[in-house]
Amino acid sequence: MENKLEKKYGLFTAICMVVGIVVGSGVFFKAQVILQKTGGDMPLGILAWLIGGAIMIVCILAFSAMAQKYEKVNGIVDYAEAIVGRRYGYYIGWFLSTIYYPTLTSALAWLSARYTLVFVTSVDPDFPLIVPAEAGGCIIGPECLALMLFYMVCAYAVNALSPKLAGKFQVATTVIKFVPLALMAVVGIIFGLANGMLTNNFTTPAVGYEVAGSPLFAAVCATSFAYEGWIIATSINAELKDSKRNLPKALLIGGLIIVATYILYYIGVAGGATNQELCDSGATAAFINVFGNVLGNILNLFIAISCMGTMNGLMLGCCRGPYSLAARGEGPHPELFGQVDKVSNLPNNSAILGLFYCAAWGLYFYLSNLAGTWSHAVAFVGTPFESVIFFFDPTELPIITIYALYIPIFINWMKKATDESALRRYVIPALAICGSIFMVVACLIGHKMGNFWYLLTFAVIMLIGKRFAKNNA
């Protein structure tokens, strides 16, 4: 085996990687959540999408400048190592490999399974499920769990056996997922303006979704899942042709496409159903109202394909996570996980470990957030923490963590980038720092005590990572 990845991806594939990883279930899944968190306040929801998108864009601009300077095997780890220090780069790489990539990948595998079953049961209401669909079989049934694992293994196999095929799949799913988004953005806005529903939704909130605390912070926190994933595209840094020129282009072009798509889609959905329907039933209600039952239910198939495309991109990061550490002589058994297969030109041992991490986090996600196995478990009896429910949301909290980890990179960039213009050295990183802090505050407010369990888990995993750091430092 050799230890070098070849240049195999072009600019268009990189743009599709950025857009395809980000635009997945989030725009469908979180649109309803954002409306619920704002009490059906459509203008406030649009503001949340704009704030989340603006934070993503300024962070992209900051990292684009770094991408023109540094090129190794894993973008963000390279930047952290070069700008903050080798030890910081290691811990970011460890976090990405053990928490960030696998938590999101397992969640997307579940969403792919869920929407596949929703589509199947909408086409055939008598389709046999051990847990009936009306009782949540599409969400927590054994068929959903089995399909979740199947999709996870398929994503691993495609990325492990044929990286070029994985790239083509990413391009195909990116194109496919834009069909329902574009249709709803255009037809929904026209439909809503024609019947007055769009105008009415901007002035009439939903009933039964009273908000507490700060709805804007909670809504922006929810957008983090929909907007996240673009940083994963930097993991193909060493496999991208002319990466110092193409990666910054891919990040910026992809980011702008994403923000525009989300805002137009969100407005289009508001033209297809009332705020009350959207809060109660999600975007499916809008598609059915605009396109009818048959085409409306086909939405679920497109969502499933969207999720698969996003999961494929996330699995790409999972497969390369342990390798990015091993290539630096870090992490568990670097001589094993740093090997690159001569035939597939992929770090297969690293990919297997990444799949294991996905399975472990998928089990946690299913037991805690879906099946509710631990929903009544308590710990620290006799202390104020006894009433804290034993679970946290792994679809949002790891994302907020990455924003917190960006901050030292931005600060040190401002100190060290002496050859950059004032705009690239000070203004853009300062805006990125403000956006990152905003995300962290939104998380603390929106998730409350869920942060406690997550931070405890995070600390344990990072301490394990210290055991595998070079020189155990």
Tab-separated table of C-alpha atoms in Angstrom:
chain	number	residue	atom	x	y	z
A	1	MET	CA	0.000	0.000	0.000
A	2	GLU	CA	1.008	3.627	-0.581
A	3	ASN	CA	0.247	6.670	1.527
A	4	LYS	CA	-0.697	9.383	-0.962
A	5	LEU	CA	-4.134	10.349	-2.303
A	6	GLU	CA	-4.323	11.262	-6.004
A	7	LYS	CA	-5.967	14.371	-7.500
A	8	LYS	CA	-9.301	13.113	-8.795
A	9	TYR	CA	-11.978	15.834	-8.261
A	10	GLY	CA	-12.599	18.968	-10.332
A	11	LEU	CA	-14.235	22.321	-9.494
A	12	PHE	CA	-17.752	21.253	-10.494
A	13	THR	CA	-17.583	18.135	-8.338
A	14	ALA	CA	-16.269	20.242	-5.444
A	15	ILE	CA	-19.178	22.719	-5.799
A	16	CYS	CA	-21.617	19.806	-5.901
A	17	MET	CA	-19.874	18.393	-2.827
A	18	VAL	CA	-20.432	21.649	-0.909
A	19	VAL	CA	-24.038	22.072	-2.059
A	20	GLY	CA	-24.834	18.366	-1.905
A	21	ILE	CA	-23.547	17.915	1.641
A	22	VAL	CA	-25.366	20.974	2.976
A	23	VAL	CA	-28.642	20.833	1.046
A	24	GLY	CA	-30.198	17.657	2.351
A	25	SER	CA	-32.825	16.930	4.953
A	26	GLY	CA	-32.230	20.187	6.802
A	27	VAL	CA	-34.133	22.445	4.446
A	28	PHE	CA	-37.137	20.071	4.575
A	29	PHE	CA	-36.777	18.867	8.161
A	30	LYS	CA	-35.851	22.124	9.933
A	31	ALA	CA	-38.227	24.464	8.063
A	32	GLN	CA	-41.099	23.089	10.144
A	33	VAL	CA	-39.021	23.239	13.337
A	34	ILE	CA	-38.116	26.882	12.725
A	35	LEU	CA	-41.765	27.812	12.228
A	36	GLN	CA	-42.686	26.010	15.447
A	37	LYS	CA	-39.912	27.711	17.413
A	38	THR	CA	-41.049	31.135	16.191
A	39	GLY	CA	-44.723	30.425	16.836
A	40	GLY	CA	-45.502	30.501	13.133
A	41	ASP	CA	-43.963	33.957	12.706
A	42	MET	CA	-42.890	33.818	9.035
A	43	PRO	CA	-40.817	37.063	8.939
A	44	LEU	CA	-38.926	35.994	12.078
A	45	GLY	CA	-38.256	32.614	10.475
A	46	ILE	CA	-36.858	34.280	7.347
A	47	LEU	CA	-34.641	36.452	9.560
A	48	ALA	CA	-33.333	33.287	11.246
A	49	TRP	CA	-32.498	31.770	7.847
A	50	LEU	CA	-30.722	34.994	6.827
A	51	ILE	CA	-28.677	35.161	10.032
A	52	GLY	CA	-27.682	31.506	9.799
A	53	GLY	CA	-26.761	31.947	6.126
A	54	ALA	CA	-24.759	35.124	6.804
A	55	ILE	CA	-22.766	33.343	9.532
A	56	MET	CA	-22.031	30.471	7.144
A	57	ILE	CA	-20.893	32.843	4.370
A	58	VAL	CA	-18.489	34.869	6.547
A	59	CYS	CA	-16.989	31.639	7.902
A	60	ILE	CA	-16.631	30.366	4.325
A	61	LEU	CA	-14.870	33.597	3.308
A	62	ALA	CA	-12.497	33.285	6.264
A	63	PHE	CA	-11.614	29.679	5.437
A	64	SER	CA	-11.351	30.448	1.718
A	65	ALA	CA	-8.391	32.707	2.476
A	66	MET	CA	-6.782	29.895	4.458
A	67	ALA	CA	-7.461	27.392	1.664
A	68	GLN	CA	-5.289	29.484	-0.656
A	69	LYS	CA	-2.337	29.074	1.721
A	70	TYR	CA	-2.499	25.549	3.094
A	71	GLU	CA	-2.954	22.208	1.347
A	72	LYS	CA	-2.412	18.831	2.993
A	73	VAL	CA	-4.966	16.060	3.593
A	74	ASN	CA	-7.826	17.606	5.594
A	75	GLY	CA	-8.655	21.284	5.242
A	76	ILE	CA	-9.764	22.412	8.683
A	77	VAL	CA	-7.197	20.241	10.459
A	78	ASP	CA	-4.511	21.746	8.214
A	79	TYR	CA	-5.665	25.276	9.024
A	80	ALA	CA	-5.851	24.643	12.769
A	81	GLU	CA	-2.405	23.039	12.784
A	82	ALA	CA	-0.734	25.786	10.746
A	83	ILE	CA	-2.413	28.746	12.444
A	84	VAL	CA	-2.956	27.683	16.072
A	85	GLY	CA	-0.564	24.783	16.539
A	86	ARG	CA	-0.043	21.062	16.007
A	87	ARG	CA	-1.759	20.060	19.245
A	88	TYR	CA	-4.888	22.107	18.508
A	89	GLY	CA	-5.034	20.653	15.002
A	90	TYR	CA	-4.913	17.163	16.479
A	91	TYR	CA	-7.824	17.773	18.854
A	92	ILE	CA	-9.960	19.270	16.092
A	93	GLY	CA	-9.180	16.249	13.934
A	94	TRP	CA	-10.066	13.927	16.812
A	95	PHE	CA	-13.362	15.762	17.387
A	96	LEU	CA	-14.252	15.603	13.694
A	97	SER	CA	-13.415	11.909	13.449
A	98	THR	CA	-15.114	10.687	16.627
A	99	ILE	CA	-18.042	13.082	17.101
A	100	TYR	CA	-18.814	15.523	14.298
A	101	TYR	CA	-18.764	13.340	11.171
A	102	PRO	CA	-20.314	10.180	12.666
A	103	THR	CA	-23.133	11.936	14.580
A	104	LEU	CA	-24.343	13.731	11.466
A	105	THR	CA	-23.834	10.705	9.219
A	106	SER	CA	-25.888	8.431	11.467
A	107	ALA	CA	-28.655	11.043	11.722
A	108	LEU	CA	-28.783	11.357	7.926
A	109	ALA	CA	-28.864	7.565	7.559
A	110	TRP	CA	-31.923	7.513	9.831
A	111	LEU	CA	-33.586	10.359	7.922
A	112	SER	CA	-32.954	8.547	4.623
A	113	ALA	CA	-34.617	5.439	6.053
A	114	ARG	CA	-37.476	7.411	7.569
A	115	TYR	CA	-38.442	9.248	4.383
A	116	THR	CA	-38.045	6.098	2.304
A	117	LEU	CA	-40.607	4.363	4.513
A	118	VAL	CA	-42.867	7.439	4.517
A	119	PHE	CA	-42.864	7.349	0.718
A	120	VAL	CA	-43.512	3.592	0.600
A	121	THR	CA	-46.404	3.778	3.062
A	122	SER	CA	-47.904	6.794	1.263
A	123	VAL	CA	-47.921	4.829	-1.997
A	124	ASP	CA	-49.135	1.620	-0.306
A	125	PRO	CA	-51.005	2.403	2.957
A	126	ASP	CA	-51.327	-1.356	3.616
A	127	PHE	CA	-47.570	-1.947	3.455
A	128	PRO	CA	-46.863	-4.238	6.424
A	129	LEU	CA	-44.713	-2.772	9.213
A	130	ILE	CA	-44.128	-4.435	12.585
A	131	VAL	CA	-44.939	-1.074	14.180
A	132	PRO	CA	-47.767	0.507	12.123
A	133	ALA	CA	-46.935	3.762	10.350
A	134	GLU	CA	-49.577	5.656	12.338
A	135	ALA	CA	-47.881	4.468	15.546
A	136	GLY	CA	-44.487	5.765	14.462
A	137	GLY	CA	-43.202	2.736	12.560
A	138	CYS	CA	-41.549	4.923	9.920
A	139	ILE	CA	-39.591	6.678	12.675
A	140	ILE	CA	-38.716	4.091	15.310
A	141	GLY	CA	-39.809	0.730	13.867
A	142	PRO	CA	-37.323	-2.130	13.322
A	143	GLU	CA	-37.636	-1.678	9.555
A	144	CYS	CA	-36.449	1.909	9.926
A	145	LEU	CA	-33.494	0.831	12.066
A	146	ALA	CA	-32.530	-1.940	9.615
A	147	LEU	CA	-32.812	0.399	6.638
A	148	MET	CA	-30.773	3.005	8.506
A	149	LEU	CA	-27.928	0.521	8.973
A	150	PHE	CA	-28.236	-0.647	5.363
A	151	TYR	CA	-27.904	2.887	4.009
A	152	MET	CA	-24.954	3.546	6.298
A	153	VAL	CA	-23.109	0.469	5.017
A	154	CYS	CA	-23.983	1.330	1.400
A	155	ALA	CA	-22.533	4.827	1.802
A	156	TYR	CA	-19.387	3.321	3.294
A	157	ALA	CA	-19.110	0.768	0.475
A	158	VAL	CA	-19.479	3.359	-2.284
A	159	ASN	CA	-16.858	5.633	-0.737
A	160	ALA	CA	-14.509	2.758	0.139
A	161	LEU	CA	-14.701	0.815	-3.120
A	162	SER	CA	-15.019	3.614	-5.662
A	163	PRO	CA	-14.335	7.233	-4.637
A	164	LYS	CA	-14.981	8.377	-8.226
A	165	LEU	CA	-18.407	6.687	-8.170
A	166	ALA	CA	-19.085	8.436	-4.852
A	167	GLY	CA	-18.264	11.752	-6.527
A	168	LYS	CA	-20.633	11.005	-9.415
A	169	PHE	CA	-23.359	9.980	-6.960
A	170	GLN	CA	-22.848	13.292	-5.163
A	171	VAL	CA	-23.320	15.227	-8.409
A	172	ALA	CA	-26.426	13.203	-9.368
A	173	THR	CA	-28.151	13.566	-5.999
A	174	THR	CA	-27.338	17.282	-5.908
A	175	VAL	CA	-29.146	17.772	-9.226
A	176	ILE	CA	-32.069	15.547	-8.181
A	177	LYS	CA	-32.633	17.260	-4.834
A	178	PHE	CA	-32.984	20.650	-6.514
A	179	VAL	CA	-36.074	19.514	-8.437
A	180	PRO	CA	-38.557	19.840	-5.517
A	181	LEU	CA	-36.732	22.873	-4.133
A	182	ALA	CA	-36.874	24.770	-7.423
A	183	LEU	CA	-40.467	23.733	-8.110
A	184	MET	CA	-41.683	24.915	-4.721
A	185	ALA	CA	-39.627	28.110	-4.826
A	186	VAL	CA	-41.108	29.157	-8.175
A	187	VAL	CA	-44.577	27.598	-8.262
A	188	GLY	CA	-45.222	28.082	-4.531
A	189	ILE	CA	-44.531	31.813	-4.661
A	190	ILE	CA	-46.757	32.248	-7.738
A	191	PHE	CA	-49.478	30.080	-6.160
A	192	GLY	CA	-49.305	31.990	-2.886
A	193	LEU	CA	-49.417	35.423	-4.513
A	194	ALA	CA	-52.379	34.375	-6.676
A	195	ASN	CA	-54.552	33.160	-3.773
A	196	GLY	CA	-53.295	35.607	-1.134
A	197	MET	CA	-51.940	32.854	1.147
A	198	LEU	CA	-48.374	34.167	1.008
A	199	THR	CA	-49.412	37.635	2.132
A	200	ASN	CA	-51.634	36.184	4.854
A	201	ASN	CA	-48.823	34.001	6.234
A	202	PHE	CA	-46.629	37.050	6.767
A	203	THR	CA	-49.214	38.526	9.131
A	204	THR	CA	-50.995	35.531	10.706
A	205	PRO	CA	-49.046	33.320	13.174
A	206	ALA	CA	-49.959	29.722	14.002
A	207	VAL	CA	-52.013	28.752	17.052
A	208	GLY	CA	-50.795	26.361	19.735
A	209	TYR	CA	-47.084	27.047	19.337
A	210	GLU	CA	-46.417	29.560	22.061
A	211	VAL	CA	-42.770	30.557	22.248
A	212	ALA	CA	-40.671	30.855	25.392
A	213	GLY	CA	-37.352	32.589	25.927
A	214	SER	CA	-35.804	33.875	22.720
A	215	PRO	CA	-37.484	32.415	19.609
A	216	LEU	CA	-34.913	34.013	17.288
A	217	PHE	CA	-31.977	32.340	19.068
A	218	ALA	CA	-33.784	28.996	19.058
A	219	ALA	CA	-34.627	29.332	15.360
A	220	VAL	CA	-31.078	30.312	14.359
A	221	CYS	CA	-29.793	27.334	16.334
A	222	ALA	CA	-32.131	25.122	14.275
A	223	THR	CA	-30.771	26.574	11.007
A	224	SER	CA	-27.304	25.370	12.016
A	225	PHE	CA	-28.237	21.792	11.041
A	226	ALA	CA	-29.608	22.918	7.674
A	227	TYR	CA	-26.560	25.058	6.865
A	228	GLU	CA	-23.858	22.780	8.226
A	229	GLY	CA	-21.637	20.452	6.257
A	230	TRP	CA	-19.722	22.803	3.953
A	231	ILE	CA	-16.540	22.455	6.029
A	232	ILE	CA	-16.543	18.727	5.232
A	233	ALA	CA	-15.762	19.568	1.603
A	234	THR	CA	-12.305	20.675	2.771
A	235	SER	CA	-11.565	17.020	3.590
A	236	ILE	CA	-10.996	16.397	-0.152
A	237	ASN	CA	-8.315	19.108	-0.160
A	238	ALA	CA	-5.567	16.677	-1.157
A	239	GLU	CA	-7.784	15.037	-3.810
A	240	LEU	CA	-8.958	18.254	-5.514
A	241	LYS	CA	-7.238	19.401	-8.698
A	242	ASP	CA	-5.620	22.837	-8.224
A	243	SER	CA	-7.152	22.953	-4.749
A	244	LYS	CA	-5.679	26.325	-3.758
A	245	ARG	CA	-7.708	27.934	-6.521
A	246	ASN	CA	-10.707	25.618	-6.796
A	247	LEU	CA	-11.525	24.988	-3.124
A	248	PRO	CA	-12.144	28.669	-2.246
A	249	LYS	CA	-14.287	29.016	-5.385
A	250	ALA	CA	-16.272	25.892	-4.549
A	251	LEU	CA	-16.899	27.027	-0.962
A	252	LEU	CA	-18.087	30.527	-1.902
A	253	ILE	CA	-20.150	29.612	-4.968
A	254	GLY	CA	-21.711	26.673	-3.149
A	255	GLY	CA	-22.487	28.794	-0.074
A	256	LEU	CA	-24.259	31.496	-2.079
A	257	ILE	CA	-26.323	28.891	-3.959
A	258	ILE	CA	-27.359	27.331	-0.633
A	259	VAL	CA	-28.520	30.571	1.024
A	260	ALA	CA	-30.509	31.678	-2.043
A	261	THR	CA	-32.117	28.236	-2.377
A	262	TYR	CA	-33.162	28.063	1.280
A	263	ILE	CA	-34.729	31.522	1.399
A	264	LEU	CA	-36.669	31.079	-1.854
A	265	TYR	CA	-37.837	27.605	-0.843
A	266	TYR	CA	-38.974	28.799	2.582
A	267	ILE	CA	-41.004	31.609	0.998
A	268	GLY	CA	-42.379	29.224	-1.633
A	269	VAL	CA	-43.580	26.815	1.059
A	270	ALA	CA	-45.374	29.741	2.733
A	271	GLY	CA	-47.302	30.211	-0.490
A	272	GLY	CA	-48.506	26.624	-0.520
A	273	ALA	CA	-49.994	26.180	2.955
A	274	THR	CA	-51.034	28.205	5.978
A	275	ASN	CA	-48.615	28.684	8.854
A	276	GLN	CA	-50.864	26.433	10.910
A	277	GLU	CA	-50.645	23.602	8.348
A	278	LEU	CA	-46.894	24.013	8.033
A	279	CYS	CA	-46.393	23.897	11.801
A	280	ASP	CA	-48.651	20.858	12.144
A	281	SER	CA	-47.714	18.809	9.064
A	282	GLY	CA	-44.546	20.285	7.589
A	283	ALA	CA	-43.721	20.990	3.941
A	284	THR	CA	-45.661	17.944	2.700
A	285	ALA	CA	-48.887	19.913	3.228
A	286	ALA	CA	-47.636	22.683	0.930
A	287	PHE	CA	-46.594	20.242	-1.795
A	288	ILE	CA	-49.935	18.450	-1.675
A	289	ASN	CA	-51.876	21.740	-1.812
A	290	VAL	CA	-49.857	23.002	-4.773
A	291	PHE	CA	-49.177	19.832	-6.759
A	292	GLY	CA	-51.872	17.393	-5.592
A	293	ASN	CA	-51.690	14.143	-3.613
A	294	VAL	CA	-49.606	12.104	-6.058
A	295	LEU	CA	-46.876	14.647	-6.731
A	296	GLY	CA	-47.074	15.832	-3.133
A	297	ASN	CA	-46.260	12.379	-1.818
A	298	ILE	CA	-43.401	12.046	-4.310
A	299	LEU	CA	-41.769	14.806	-2.245
A	300	ASN	CA	-40.924	12.154	0.324
A	301	LEU	CA	-38.938	10.232	-2.291
A	302	PHE	CA	-36.985	13.344	-3.227
A	303	ILE	CA	-36.294	14.040	0.440
A	304	ALA	CA	-34.984	10.485	0.862
A	305	ILE	CA	-32.675	10.962	-2.137
A	306	SER	CA	-31.582	14.324	-0.703
A	307	CYS	CA	-30.704	12.681	2.599
A	308	MET	CA	-28.758	9.951	0.811
A	309	GLY	CA	-26.706	12.528	-1.054
A	310	THR	CA	-25.911	14.403	2.139
A	311	MET	CA	-25.113	11.160	3.938
A	312	ASN	CA	-22.749	10.196	1.099
A	313	GLY	CA	-20.824	13.439	1.531
A	314	LEU	CA	-20.708	13.037	5.288
A	315	MET	CA	-19.479	9.466	4.959
A	316	LEU	CA	-16.658	10.813	2.794
A	317	GLY	CA	-15.552	12.819	5.822
A	318	CYS	CA	-15.977	9.796	8.117
A	319	CYS	CA	-13.793	7.624	5.885
A	320	ARG	CA	-10.974	10.166	5.860
A	321	GLY	CA	-11.192	11.335	9.483
A	322	PRO	CA	-8.862	8.774	11.147
A	323	TYR	CA	-6.543	8.985	8.116
A	324	SER	CA	-6.128	12.749	8.529
A	325	LEU	CA	-4.734	12.062	12.011
A	326	ALA	CA	-2.674	9.035	11.016
A	327	ALA	CA	-1.036	10.983	8.177
A	328	ARG	CA	0.448	13.190	10.887
A	329	GLY	CA	1.534	10.244	13.001
A	330	GLU	CA	-1.328	10.890	15.452
A	331	GLY	CA	-4.323	8.921	16.714
A	332	PRO	CA	-4.641	5.184	17.337
A	333	HIS	CA	-2.199	3.030	15.315
A	334	PRO	CA	-1.178	5.626	12.681
A	335	GLU	CA	0.783	3.001	10.772
A	336	LEU	CA	-2.485	1.064	10.253
A	337	PHE	CA	-4.992	3.854	9.639
A	338	GLY	CA	-2.588	5.886	7.520
A	339	GLN	CA	-2.414	3.262	4.760
A	340	VAL	CA	-3.938	4.038	1.349
A	341	ASP	CA	-5.131	1.157	-0.822
A	342	LYS	CA	-3.388	0.971	-4.221
A	343	VAL	CA	-6.531	-0.108	-6.070
A	344	SER	CA	-9.213	2.203	-4.624
A	345	ASN	CA	-6.788	4.995	-3.581
A	346	LEU	CA	-8.739	5.283	-0.320
A	347	PRO	CA	-7.602	4.759	3.288
A	348	ASN	CA	-9.680	1.600	3.784
A	349	ASN	CA	-8.675	0.948	7.394
A	350	SER	CA	-9.581	4.518	8.253
A	351	ALA	CA	-12.925	4.068	6.484
A	352	ILE	CA	-13.746	0.945	8.536
A	353	LEU	CA	-13.033	2.778	11.790
A	354	GLY	CA	-15.176	5.688	10.587
A	355	LEU	CA	-18.052	3.284	9.913
A	356	PHE	CA	-17.693	1.899	13.445
A	357	TYR	CA	-17.974	5.424	14.892
A	358	CYS	CA	-21.122	5.974	12.817
A	359	ALA	CA	-22.695	2.768	14.120
A	360	ALA	CA	-21.930	3.696	17.734
A	361	TRP	CA	-23.439	7.172	17.420
A	362	GLY	CA	-26.365	5.778	15.444
A	363	LEU	CA	-27.147	3.427	18.323
A	364	TYR	CA	-27.045	6.330	20.785
A	365	PHE	CA	-29.223	8.521	18.558
A	366	TYR	CA	-31.806	5.767	18.141
A	367	LEU	CA	-32.005	4.795	21.818
A	368	SER	CA	-32.043	8.307	23.259
A	369	ASN	CA	-33.648	10.656	20.733
A	370	LEU	CA	-35.922	8.274	18.835
A	371	ALA	CA	-36.964	5.259	20.904
A	372	GLY	CA	-36.883	7.171	24.188
A	373	THR	CA	-35.157	4.287	25.970
A	374	TRP	CA	-33.416	6.727	28.300
A	375	SER	CA	-36.106	9.398	28.409
A	376	HIS	CA	-36.927	8.680	32.067
A	377	ALA	CA	-33.444	7.768	33.266
A	378	VAL	CA	-31.901	9.958	35.937
A	379	ALA	CA	-28.458	10.326	37.442
A	380	PHE	CA	-26.824	12.308	40.229
A	381	VAL	CA	-29.656	11.444	42.631
A	382	GLY	CA	-30.071	14.020	45.359
A	383	THR	CA	-28.488	16.846	43.341
A	384	PRO	CA	-30.007	19.577	41.159
A	385	PHE	CA	-29.066	17.473	38.106
A	386	GLU	CA	-31.348	14.581	39.081
A	387	SER	CA	-34.183	15.909	36.924
A	388	VAL	CA	-32.019	16.369	33.825
A	389	ILE	CA	-33.279	14.059	31.068
A	390	PHE	CA	-30.515	11.720	29.975
A	391	PHE	CA	-30.156	12.716	26.327
A	392	PHE	CA	-28.958	15.502	24.050
A	393	ASP	CA	-29.516	16.384	20.403
A	394	PRO	CA	-26.565	15.048	18.354
A	395	THR	CA	-27.868	16.762	15.198
A	396	GLU	CA	-27.212	20.293	16.496
A	397	LEU	CA	-24.823	20.329	19.464
A	398	PRO	CA	-21.743	18.970	17.615
A	399	ILE	CA	-22.355	21.623	14.952
A	400	ILE	CA	-22.322	24.398	17.549
A	401	THR	CA	-19.108	22.927	18.959
A	402	ILE	CA	-17.358	23.304	15.616
A	403	TYR	CA	-18.273	27.004	15.601
A	404	ALA	CA	-16.688	27.363	19.048
A	405	LEU	CA	-13.566	25.592	17.765
A	406	TYR	CA	-13.354	28.004	14.824
A	407	ILE	CA	-12.821	31.004	17.115
A	408	PRO	CA	-9.143	30.362	18.096
A	409	ILE	CA	-8.366	29.753	14.398
A	410	PHE	CA	-9.857	33.108	13.402
A	411	ILE	CA	-8.102	34.944	16.241
A	412	ASN	CA	-4.693	33.502	15.399
A	413	TRP	CA	-5.241	34.141	11.689
A	414	MET	CA	-5.709	37.837	12.519
A	415	LYS	CA	-2.387	37.752	14.379
A	416	LYS	CA	-0.335	35.833	11.807
A	417	ALA	CA	-1.712	36.720	8.356
A	418	THR	CA	0.559	39.742	7.983
A	419	ASP	CA	0.702	39.438	4.184
A	420	GLU	CA	-3.089	39.660	3.766
A	421	SER	CA	-5.229	42.739	3.115
A	422	ALA	CA	-7.078	44.376	6.016
A	423	LEU	CA	-10.338	42.921	4.707
A	424	ARG	CA	-9.073	39.324	4.663
A	425	ARG	CA	-6.952	39.650	7.803
A	426	TYR	CA	-9.250	41.574	10.137
A	427	VAL	CA	-12.754	42.352	8.837
A	428	ILE	CA	-13.886	38.926	7.599
A	429	PRO	CA	-12.409	36.944	10.548
A	430	ALA	CA	-13.910	39.443	13.025
A	431	LEU	CA	-17.346	38.952	11.465
A	432	ALA	CA	-16.811	35.179	11.532
A	433	ILE	CA	-15.925	35.356	15.244
A	434	CYS	CA	-19.106	37.342	15.969
A	435	GLY	CA	-21.160	34.813	14.019
A	436	SER	CA	-19.565	31.882	15.817
A	437	ILE	CA	-20.202	33.457	19.229
A	438	PHE	CA	-23.811	34.088	18.203
A	439	MET	CA	-24.203	30.382	17.373
A	440	VAL	CA	-22.735	29.306	20.713
A	441	VAL	CA	-25.036	31.650	22.655
A	442	ALA	CA	-28.026	30.468	20.610
A	443	CYS	CA	-27.141	26.880	21.501
A	444	LEU	CA	-26.855	27.590	25.232
A	445	ILE	CA	-30.226	29.325	25.213
A	446	GLY	CA	-31.987	26.915	22.871
A	447	HIS	CA	-30.805	23.590	24.337
A	448	LYS	CA	-30.620	24.570	27.994
A	449	MET	CA	-29.608	21.557	30.148
A	450	GLY	CA	-29.144	19.334	27.128
A	451	ASN	CA	-25.781	21.072	26.882
A	452	PHE	CA	-24.760	19.470	30.183
A	453	TRP	CA	-24.921	15.871	28.958
A	454	TYR	CA	-23.335	16.745	25.651
A	455	LEU	CA	-20.395	18.590	27.221
A	456	LEU	CA	-19.867	15.708	29.636
A	457	THR	CA	-19.738	13.245	26.721
A	458	PHE	CA	-17.537	15.618	24.738
A	459	ALA	CA	-15.051	15.897	27.634
A	460	VAL	CA	-14.787	12.107	28.031
A	461	ILE	CA	-14.161	11.549	24.309
A	462	MET	CA	-11.565	14.326	24.163
A	463	LEU	CA	-9.754	12.831	27.187
A	464	ILE	CA	-9.643	9.501	25.335
A	465	GLY	CA	-8.181	11.421	22.401
A	466	LYS	CA	-5.431	12.743	24.651
A	467	ARG	CA	-4.362	9.149	25.220
A	468	PHE	CA	-3.648	8.780	21.487
A	469	ALA	CA	-1.925	12.125	20.961
A	470	LYS	CA	1.686	11.992	19.848
A	471	ASN	CA	3.983	11.919	22.892
A	472	ASN	CA	0.747	11.697	24.937
A	473	ALA	CA	0.904	15.497	25.401
